[in-house]
Coordinates of C-alpha atoms and ligand atoms in Angstrom, one line a residue:
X28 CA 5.6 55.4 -15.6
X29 CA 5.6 56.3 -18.8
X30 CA 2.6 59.2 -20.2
X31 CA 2.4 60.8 -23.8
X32 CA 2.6 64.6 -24.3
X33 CA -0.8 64.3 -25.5
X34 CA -2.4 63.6 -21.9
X35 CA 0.4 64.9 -20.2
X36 CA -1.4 68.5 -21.7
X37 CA -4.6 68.1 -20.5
X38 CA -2.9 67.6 -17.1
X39 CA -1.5 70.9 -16.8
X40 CA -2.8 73.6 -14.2
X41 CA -5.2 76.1 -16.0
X42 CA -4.9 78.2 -12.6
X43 CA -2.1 81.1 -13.4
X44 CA -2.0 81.7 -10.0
X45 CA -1.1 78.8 -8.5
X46 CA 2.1 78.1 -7.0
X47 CA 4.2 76.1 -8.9
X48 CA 6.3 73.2 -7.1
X49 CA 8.8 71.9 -9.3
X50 CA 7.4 68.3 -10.4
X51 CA 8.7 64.9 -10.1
X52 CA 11.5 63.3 -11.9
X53 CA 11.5 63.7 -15.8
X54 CA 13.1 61.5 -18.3
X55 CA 12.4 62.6 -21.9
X56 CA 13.9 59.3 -24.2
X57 CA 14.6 58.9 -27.9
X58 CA 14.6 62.7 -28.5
X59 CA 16.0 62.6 -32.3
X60 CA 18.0 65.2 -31.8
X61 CA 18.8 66.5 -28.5
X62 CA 20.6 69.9 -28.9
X63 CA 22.9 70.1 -25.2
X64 CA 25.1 72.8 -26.4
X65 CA 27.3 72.1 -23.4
X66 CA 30.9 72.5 -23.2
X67 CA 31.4 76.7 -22.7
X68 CA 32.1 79.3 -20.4
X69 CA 32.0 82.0 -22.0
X70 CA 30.1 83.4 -24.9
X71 CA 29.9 81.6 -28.3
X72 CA 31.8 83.9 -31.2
X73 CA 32.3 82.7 -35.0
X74 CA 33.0 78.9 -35.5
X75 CA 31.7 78.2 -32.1
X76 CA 28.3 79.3 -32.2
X77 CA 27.4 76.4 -34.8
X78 CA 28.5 74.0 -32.2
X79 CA 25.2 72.6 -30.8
X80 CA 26.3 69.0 -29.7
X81 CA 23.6 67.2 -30.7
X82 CA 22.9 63.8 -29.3
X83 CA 21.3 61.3 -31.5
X84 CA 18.2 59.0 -29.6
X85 CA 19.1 61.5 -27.0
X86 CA 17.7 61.6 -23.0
X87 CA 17.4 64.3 -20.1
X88 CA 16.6 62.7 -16.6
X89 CA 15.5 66.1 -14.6
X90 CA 14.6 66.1 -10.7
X91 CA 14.3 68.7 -7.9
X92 CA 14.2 71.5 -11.0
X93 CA 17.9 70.5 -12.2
X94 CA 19.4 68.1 -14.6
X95 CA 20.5 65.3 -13.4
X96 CA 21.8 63.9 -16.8
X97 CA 21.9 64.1 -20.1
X98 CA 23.5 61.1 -22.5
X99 CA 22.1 58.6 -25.3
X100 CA 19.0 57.3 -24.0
X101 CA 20.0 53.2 -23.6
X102 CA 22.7 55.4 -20.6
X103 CA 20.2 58.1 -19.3
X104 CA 17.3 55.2 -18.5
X105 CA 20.3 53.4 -16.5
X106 CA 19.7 55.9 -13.9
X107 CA 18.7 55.2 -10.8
X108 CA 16.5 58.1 -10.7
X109 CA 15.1 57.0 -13.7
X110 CA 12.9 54.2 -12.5
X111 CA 10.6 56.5 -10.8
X112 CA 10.4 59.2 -13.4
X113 CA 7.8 60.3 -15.8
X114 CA 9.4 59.3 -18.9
X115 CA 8.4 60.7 -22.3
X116 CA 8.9 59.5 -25.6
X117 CA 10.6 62.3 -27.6
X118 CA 11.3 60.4 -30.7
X119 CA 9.7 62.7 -33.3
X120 CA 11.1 65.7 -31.5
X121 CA 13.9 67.9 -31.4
X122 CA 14.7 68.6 -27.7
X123 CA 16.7 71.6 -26.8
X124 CA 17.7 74.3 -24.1
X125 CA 14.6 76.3 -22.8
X126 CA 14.5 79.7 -24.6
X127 CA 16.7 82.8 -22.9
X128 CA 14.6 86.0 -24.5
X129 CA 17.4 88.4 -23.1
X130 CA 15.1 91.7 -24.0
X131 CA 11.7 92.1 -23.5
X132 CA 9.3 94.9 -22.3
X133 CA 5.9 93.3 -20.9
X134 CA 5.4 95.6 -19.0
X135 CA 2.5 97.3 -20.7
X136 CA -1.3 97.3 -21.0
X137 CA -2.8 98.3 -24.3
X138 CA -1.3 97.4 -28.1
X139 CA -0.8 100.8 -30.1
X140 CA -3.3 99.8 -33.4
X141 CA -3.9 103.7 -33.8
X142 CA 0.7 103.9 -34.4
X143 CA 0.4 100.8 -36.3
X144 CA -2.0 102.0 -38.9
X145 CA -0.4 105.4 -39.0
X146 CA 2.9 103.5 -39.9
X147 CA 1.2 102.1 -42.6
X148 CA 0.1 105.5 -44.2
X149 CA 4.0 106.4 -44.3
X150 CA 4.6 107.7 -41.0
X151 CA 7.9 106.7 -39.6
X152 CA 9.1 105.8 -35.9
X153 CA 10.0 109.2 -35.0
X154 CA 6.9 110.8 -36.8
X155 CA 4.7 108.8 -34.3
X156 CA 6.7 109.8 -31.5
X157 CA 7.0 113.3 -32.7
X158 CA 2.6 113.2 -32.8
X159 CA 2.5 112.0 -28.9
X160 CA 2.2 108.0 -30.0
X161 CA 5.2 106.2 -29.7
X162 CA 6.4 105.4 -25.8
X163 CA 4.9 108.1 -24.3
X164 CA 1.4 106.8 -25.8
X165 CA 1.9 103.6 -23.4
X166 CA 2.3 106.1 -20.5
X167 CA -1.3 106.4 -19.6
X168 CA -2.3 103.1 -19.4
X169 CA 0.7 102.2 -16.8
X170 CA 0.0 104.8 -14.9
X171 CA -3.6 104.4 -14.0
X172 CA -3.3 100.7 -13.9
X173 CA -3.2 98.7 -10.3
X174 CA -0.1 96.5 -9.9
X175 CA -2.4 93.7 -9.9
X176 CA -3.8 94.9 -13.1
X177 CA 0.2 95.1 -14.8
X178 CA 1.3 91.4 -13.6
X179 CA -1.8 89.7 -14.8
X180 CA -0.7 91.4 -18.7
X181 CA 3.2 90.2 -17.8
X182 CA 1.9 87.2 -16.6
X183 CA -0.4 86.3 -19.5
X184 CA 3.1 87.6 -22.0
X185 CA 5.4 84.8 -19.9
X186 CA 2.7 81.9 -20.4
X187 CA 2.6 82.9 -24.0
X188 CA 6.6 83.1 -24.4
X189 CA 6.6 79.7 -22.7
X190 CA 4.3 78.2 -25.3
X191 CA 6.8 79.1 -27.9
X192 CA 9.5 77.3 -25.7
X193 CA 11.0 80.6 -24.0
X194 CA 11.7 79.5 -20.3
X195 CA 13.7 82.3 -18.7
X196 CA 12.9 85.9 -19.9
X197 CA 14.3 89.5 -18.9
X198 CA 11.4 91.9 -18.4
X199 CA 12.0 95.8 -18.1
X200 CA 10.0 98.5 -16.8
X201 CA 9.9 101.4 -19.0
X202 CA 6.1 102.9 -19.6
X203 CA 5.1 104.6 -16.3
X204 CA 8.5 107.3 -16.4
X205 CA 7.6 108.2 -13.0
X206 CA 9.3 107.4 -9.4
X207 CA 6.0 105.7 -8.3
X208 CA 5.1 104.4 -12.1
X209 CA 8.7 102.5 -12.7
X210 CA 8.6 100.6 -8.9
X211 CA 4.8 99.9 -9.9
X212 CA 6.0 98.4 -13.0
X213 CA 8.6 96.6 -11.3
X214 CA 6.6 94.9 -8.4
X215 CA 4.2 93.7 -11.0
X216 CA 7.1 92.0 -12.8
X217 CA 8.4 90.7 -9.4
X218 CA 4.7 89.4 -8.5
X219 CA 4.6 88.2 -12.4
X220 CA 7.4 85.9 -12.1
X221 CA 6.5 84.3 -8.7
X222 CA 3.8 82.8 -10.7
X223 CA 5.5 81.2 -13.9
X224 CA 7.5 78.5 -13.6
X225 CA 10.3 80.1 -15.5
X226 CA 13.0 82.7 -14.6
X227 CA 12.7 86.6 -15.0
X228 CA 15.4 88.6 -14.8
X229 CA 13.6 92.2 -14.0
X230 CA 15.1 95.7 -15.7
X231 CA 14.9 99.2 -14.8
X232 CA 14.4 101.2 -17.5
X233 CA 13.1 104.8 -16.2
X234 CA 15.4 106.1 -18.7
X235 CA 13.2 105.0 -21.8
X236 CA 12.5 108.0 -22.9
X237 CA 11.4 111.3 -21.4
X238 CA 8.4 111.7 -19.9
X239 CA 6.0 114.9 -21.4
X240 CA 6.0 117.1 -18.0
X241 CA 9.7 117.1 -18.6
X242 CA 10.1 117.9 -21.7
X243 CA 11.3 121.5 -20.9
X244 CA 13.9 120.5 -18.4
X245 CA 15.2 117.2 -20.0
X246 CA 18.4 116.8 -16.8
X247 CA 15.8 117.1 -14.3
X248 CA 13.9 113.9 -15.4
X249 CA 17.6 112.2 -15.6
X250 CA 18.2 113.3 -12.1
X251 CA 15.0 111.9 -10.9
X252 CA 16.5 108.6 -12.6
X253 CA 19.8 108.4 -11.2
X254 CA 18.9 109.9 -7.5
X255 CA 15.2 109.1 -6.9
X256 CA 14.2 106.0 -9.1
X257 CA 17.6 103.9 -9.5
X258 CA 17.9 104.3 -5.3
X259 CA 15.1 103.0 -4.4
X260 CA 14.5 99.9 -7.4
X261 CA 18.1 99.1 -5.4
X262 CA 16.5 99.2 -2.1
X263 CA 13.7 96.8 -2.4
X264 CA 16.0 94.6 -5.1
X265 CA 13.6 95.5 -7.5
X266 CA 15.6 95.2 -10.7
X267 CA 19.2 93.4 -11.3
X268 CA 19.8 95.8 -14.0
X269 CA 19.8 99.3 -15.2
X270 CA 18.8 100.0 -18.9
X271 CA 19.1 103.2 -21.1
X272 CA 17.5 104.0 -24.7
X273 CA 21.2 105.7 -26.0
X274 CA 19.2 107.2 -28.9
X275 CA 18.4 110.6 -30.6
X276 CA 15.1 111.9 -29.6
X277 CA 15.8 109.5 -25.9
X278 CA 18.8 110.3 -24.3
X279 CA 22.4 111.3 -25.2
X280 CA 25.8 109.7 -24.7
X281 CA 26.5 112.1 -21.5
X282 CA 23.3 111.4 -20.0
X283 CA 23.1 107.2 -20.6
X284 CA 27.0 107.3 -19.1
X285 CA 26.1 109.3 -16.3
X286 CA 22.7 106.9 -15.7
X287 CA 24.8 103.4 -15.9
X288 CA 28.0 105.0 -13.6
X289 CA 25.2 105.6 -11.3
X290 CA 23.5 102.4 -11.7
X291 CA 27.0 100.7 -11.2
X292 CA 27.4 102.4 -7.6
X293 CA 24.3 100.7 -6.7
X294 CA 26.0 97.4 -7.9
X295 CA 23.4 97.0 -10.0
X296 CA 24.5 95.2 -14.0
X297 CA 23.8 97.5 -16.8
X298 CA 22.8 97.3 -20.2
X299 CA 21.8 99.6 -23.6
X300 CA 19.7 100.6 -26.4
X301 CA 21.8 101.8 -28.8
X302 CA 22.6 102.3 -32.4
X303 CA 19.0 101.5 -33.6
X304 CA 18.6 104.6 -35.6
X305 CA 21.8 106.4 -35.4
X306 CA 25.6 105.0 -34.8
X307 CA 26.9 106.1 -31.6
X308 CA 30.5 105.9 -29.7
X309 CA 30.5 102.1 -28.5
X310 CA 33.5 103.0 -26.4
X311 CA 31.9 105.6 -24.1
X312 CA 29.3 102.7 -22.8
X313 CA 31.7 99.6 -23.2
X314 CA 34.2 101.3 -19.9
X315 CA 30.9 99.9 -18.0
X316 CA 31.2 96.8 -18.8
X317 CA 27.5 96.3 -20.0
X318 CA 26.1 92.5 -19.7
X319 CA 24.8 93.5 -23.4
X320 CA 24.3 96.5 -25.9
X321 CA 21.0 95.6 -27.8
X322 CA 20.1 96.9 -31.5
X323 CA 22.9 97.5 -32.8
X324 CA 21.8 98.3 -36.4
X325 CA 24.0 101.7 -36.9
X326 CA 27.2 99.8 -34.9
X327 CA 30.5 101.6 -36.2
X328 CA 33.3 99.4 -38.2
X329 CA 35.6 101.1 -35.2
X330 CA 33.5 99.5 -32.4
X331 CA 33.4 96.3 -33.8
X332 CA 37.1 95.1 -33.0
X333 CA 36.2 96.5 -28.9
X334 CA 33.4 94.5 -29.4
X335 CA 34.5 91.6 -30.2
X336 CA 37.5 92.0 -27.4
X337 CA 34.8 92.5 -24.8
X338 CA 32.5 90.6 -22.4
X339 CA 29.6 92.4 -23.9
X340 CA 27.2 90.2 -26.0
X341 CA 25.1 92.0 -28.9
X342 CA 21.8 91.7 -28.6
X343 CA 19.9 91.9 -32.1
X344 CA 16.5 91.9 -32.3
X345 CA 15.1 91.5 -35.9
X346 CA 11.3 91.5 -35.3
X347 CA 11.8 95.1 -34.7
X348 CA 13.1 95.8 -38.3
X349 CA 10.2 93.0 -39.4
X350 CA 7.7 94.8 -37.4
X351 CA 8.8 98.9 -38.9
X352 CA 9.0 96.7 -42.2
X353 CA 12.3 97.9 -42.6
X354 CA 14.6 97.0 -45.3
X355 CA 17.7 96.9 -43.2
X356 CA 18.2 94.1 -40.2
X357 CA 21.3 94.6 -38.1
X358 CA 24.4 93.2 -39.1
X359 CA 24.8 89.8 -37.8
X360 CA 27.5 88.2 -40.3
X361 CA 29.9 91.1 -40.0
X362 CA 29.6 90.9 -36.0
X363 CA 29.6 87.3 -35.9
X364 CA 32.6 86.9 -38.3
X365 CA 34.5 89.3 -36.5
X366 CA 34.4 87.7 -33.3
X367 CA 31.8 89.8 -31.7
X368 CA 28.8 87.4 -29.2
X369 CA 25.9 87.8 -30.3
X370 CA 22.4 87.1 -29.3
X371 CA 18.5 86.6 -30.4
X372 CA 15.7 88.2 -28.6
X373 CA 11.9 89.4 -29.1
X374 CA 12.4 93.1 -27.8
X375 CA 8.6 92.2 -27.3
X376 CA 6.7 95.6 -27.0
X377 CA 3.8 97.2 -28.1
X378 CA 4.9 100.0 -30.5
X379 CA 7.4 97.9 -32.2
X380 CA 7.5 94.5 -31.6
X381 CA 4.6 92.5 -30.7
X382 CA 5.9 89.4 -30.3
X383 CA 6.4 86.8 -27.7
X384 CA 8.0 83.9 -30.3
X385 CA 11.4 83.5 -30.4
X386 CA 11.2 80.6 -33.0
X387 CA 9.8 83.6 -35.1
X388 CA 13.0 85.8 -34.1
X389 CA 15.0 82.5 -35.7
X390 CA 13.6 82.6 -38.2
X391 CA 13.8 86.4 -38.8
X392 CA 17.4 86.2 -38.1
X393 CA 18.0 83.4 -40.4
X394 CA 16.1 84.6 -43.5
X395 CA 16.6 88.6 -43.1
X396 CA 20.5 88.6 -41.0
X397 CA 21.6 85.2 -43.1
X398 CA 22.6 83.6 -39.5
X399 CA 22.9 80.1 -39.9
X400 CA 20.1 78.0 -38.4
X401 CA 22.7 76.7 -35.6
X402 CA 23.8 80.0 -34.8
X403 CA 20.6 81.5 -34.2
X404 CA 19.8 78.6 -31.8
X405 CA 23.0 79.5 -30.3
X406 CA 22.1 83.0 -30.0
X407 CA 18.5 82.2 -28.9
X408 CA 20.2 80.1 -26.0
X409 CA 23.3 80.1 -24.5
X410 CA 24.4 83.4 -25.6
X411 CA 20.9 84.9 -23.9
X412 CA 21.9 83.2 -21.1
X413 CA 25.4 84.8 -21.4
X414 CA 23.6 88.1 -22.2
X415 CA 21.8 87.9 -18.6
X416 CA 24.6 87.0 -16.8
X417 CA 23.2 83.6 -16.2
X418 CA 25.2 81.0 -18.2
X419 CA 26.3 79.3 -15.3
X420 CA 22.4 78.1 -14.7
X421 CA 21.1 78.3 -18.0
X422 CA 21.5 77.9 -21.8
X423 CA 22.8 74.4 -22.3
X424 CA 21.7 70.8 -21.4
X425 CA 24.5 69.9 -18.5
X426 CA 23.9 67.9 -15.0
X427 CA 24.0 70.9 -12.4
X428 CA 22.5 73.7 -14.5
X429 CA 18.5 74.7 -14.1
X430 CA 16.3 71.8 -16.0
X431 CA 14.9 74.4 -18.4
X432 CA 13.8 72.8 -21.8
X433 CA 12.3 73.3 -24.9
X434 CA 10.5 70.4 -27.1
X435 CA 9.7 70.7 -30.8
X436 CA 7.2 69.4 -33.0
X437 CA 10.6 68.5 -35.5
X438 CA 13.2 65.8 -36.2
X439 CA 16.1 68.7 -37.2
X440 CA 17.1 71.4 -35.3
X441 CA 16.8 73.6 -39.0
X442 CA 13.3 73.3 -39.1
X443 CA 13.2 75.7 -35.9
X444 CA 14.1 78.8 -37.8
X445 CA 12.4 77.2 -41.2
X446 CA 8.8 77.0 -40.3
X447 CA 7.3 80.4 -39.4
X448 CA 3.7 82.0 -38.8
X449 CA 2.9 78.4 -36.8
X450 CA 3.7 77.5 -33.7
X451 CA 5.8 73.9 -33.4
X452 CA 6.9 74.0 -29.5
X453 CA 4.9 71.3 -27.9
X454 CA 6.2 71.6 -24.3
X455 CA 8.2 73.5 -22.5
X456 CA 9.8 72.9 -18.8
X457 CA 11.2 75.3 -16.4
X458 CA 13.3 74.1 -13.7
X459 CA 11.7 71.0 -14.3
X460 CA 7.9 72.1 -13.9
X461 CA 5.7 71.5 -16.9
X462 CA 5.0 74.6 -18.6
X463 CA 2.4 75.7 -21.3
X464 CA 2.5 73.2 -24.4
X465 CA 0.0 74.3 -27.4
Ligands
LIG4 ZN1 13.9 97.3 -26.4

């Protein structure tokens, strides 16, 4: 059976919340380049993260949401699955692993255009925060939404990450700052990702900042974190991992260790804001063996060699620098020439951030950081996936892992990071359902 993208598009549900069953066998053919990035186990540092093992007139064959191979098409169409699969002719597109956006905060309601155009005047990140905008300026409208109200913003965030090829996205809470605000926030996110065909990996991140009616008593509101709010997102296995904003004006090193030692009793993975605006001790967080310390801009010379020593992936996230119109982007040669892992993501938010595209964070990352365009697909990939704990699912083309894919409008895998401001995903698939295509 063999259909063109073209009417494979006007095929796709328009109902968001439908339930998704994953589709019939896939075959994409004659993909010129296939990008598989197979053959780790670990995160990519250095030489290896320009490794994409790219096959030429490539072919996937997906069924029952895996891969079921991946070779030179004249071998993949051998199959015997192949005969009864809808087979797509990729042969003016680069095919790749589906997107792994390892740091994203959807859940929100209301973009902050009154902090955008104060930025503008002059006024700096902290100056907004300092005035009431900022995080706390997102407060309101989470806490007087209904859940229903939350998922149908997350879910309309995860159909527009999948149009840019993004098929597996972590998703923090982090804008209602109360008990009953942060479980809200994470039951919308659970509800959001039982209908996209993609994967979220959900985030508690009460400690974001502090909340206003705490301002005066700063350790109470980090008690009601680590004994009210981590508790009970571990009792209804509402998050699979604990986040902290490690940050002057947030929370300090004492307080983030004592939130992710607690979050480790309830065997829950941790991770970290850190060094965005300040350095910080690196040391202090790495004894908890976080899945990934994001930012990063401020990192010390000191840390780098733990870093690089350590399981930890670096998370940069260069729209936020784009979107503060910063001159400084966080360091990505000396991390990536020292050894350290390192990895791509949106940090899609509304005060600094607004962005769902992750070919637009390649691009960022290759223009701003001077990452090469194979290592930023590497980054934007496999290392996400290694950043979420997932790599053994996601983040390469292998038979066995989750058939999550991305296909571009391109014949080389460069022009991913070299076109920007337009969209050139055409399709993407998560565990080998159809998702959005533009
Ligand atoms: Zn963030």
């Amino acid at each position: 059976m063999k259909i063109s993208l073209d009417s494979r598009d006007r095929e796709l549900p328009s109902n968001r919340s439908a339930v998704r069953v994953p589709s019939s066998p896939i075959l994409l053919v004659h993909a010129a380049q296939l990008l598989t990035l197979r053959g780790d186990s670990g995160a990519r540092r250095g030489a290896q993260l320009r490794e994409l093992a790219i096959i030429e007139d490539g072919a996937v064959l997906t069924a029952d949401g895996k891969i079921v191979a991946v070779e030179a098409t004249d071998q993949v169409s051998r199959h015997e699955l192949a005969r009864n699969a809808e087979e797509i002719d990729c042969s003016h597109n680069v095919v790749l692993p589906g997107f792994v956006d390892s740091h994203t905060h959807p859940a929100f309601t209301t973009p902050r255009l009154i902090d955008f155009e104060k930025r503008i005047d002059g006024a700096s990140y902290e100056d907004i925060a300092a005035a009431g905008g900022g995080i706390r300026s997102s407060l309101r409208g989470v806490r007087e939404s209904s859940r229903d109200e939350l998922t149908s913003h997350i879910v309309g965030a995860l159909e527009e990450m999948a149009v840019h090829g993004t098929t597996t996205a972590e998703a923090k809470s982090g804008y209602g700052l109360s008990v009953e605000a942060e479980l809200k926030s994470l039951e919308a996110v659970r509800e959001a990702a039982r209908q996209w065909p993609g994967t979220v990996v959900p985030t508690l991140l009460g400690a974001h900042v502090v909340p206003p009616e705490f301002h005066d008593n700063r350790e109470e509101y980090v008690r009601i974190v680590c004994e009210e709010m981590m508790p009970a997102a571990a009792k209804g296995n509402l998050a699979e991992f604990v986040d902290v904003f490690c940050e002057r004006g947030a929370f300090t090193m004492e307080q983030a260790q004592r939130i992710l030692r607690t979050a480790v009793r309830h065997q829950l993975g941790v991770r970290a804001h850190v060094c965005q605006l300040t350095p910080a001790d690196l040391g202090s967080l790495l004894e908890f063996h976080p899945a990934s310390l994001d930012h990063m801009d401020f990192v010390r010379d000191e840390d780098i060699a733990a870093l690089a020593k350590a399981d930890t992936v670096a998370t940069l996230l260069p729209a936020a620098n784009y979107f503060l119109g910063l001159q400084s982007f966080p360091p990505a040669r000396k991390l990536i020439d020292s050894g350290v892992a390192v990895a791509l993501a949106t940090d899609y938010n509304p005060g600094t951030a607004p962005t769902t595209s992750m070919p637009f964070v390649l691009s960022a990352a290759c223009t701003h950081m001077k990452m090469s365009p194979a290592e930023a697909i590497s980054a934007a990939t496999y290392n996400g996936a290694c950043a979420l704990r997932l790599q053994s699912r996601k983040g390469s083309l292998e038979a066995g892992k989750d058939a999550d894919i991305a296909i571009f409008d391109a014949t080389d895998y460069r022009e991913l990071s070299y076109w920007f401001g337009v969209n050139r995903c055409r399709q993407s698939i998560a565990k080998g359902t159809w998702g959005s295509g533009r």
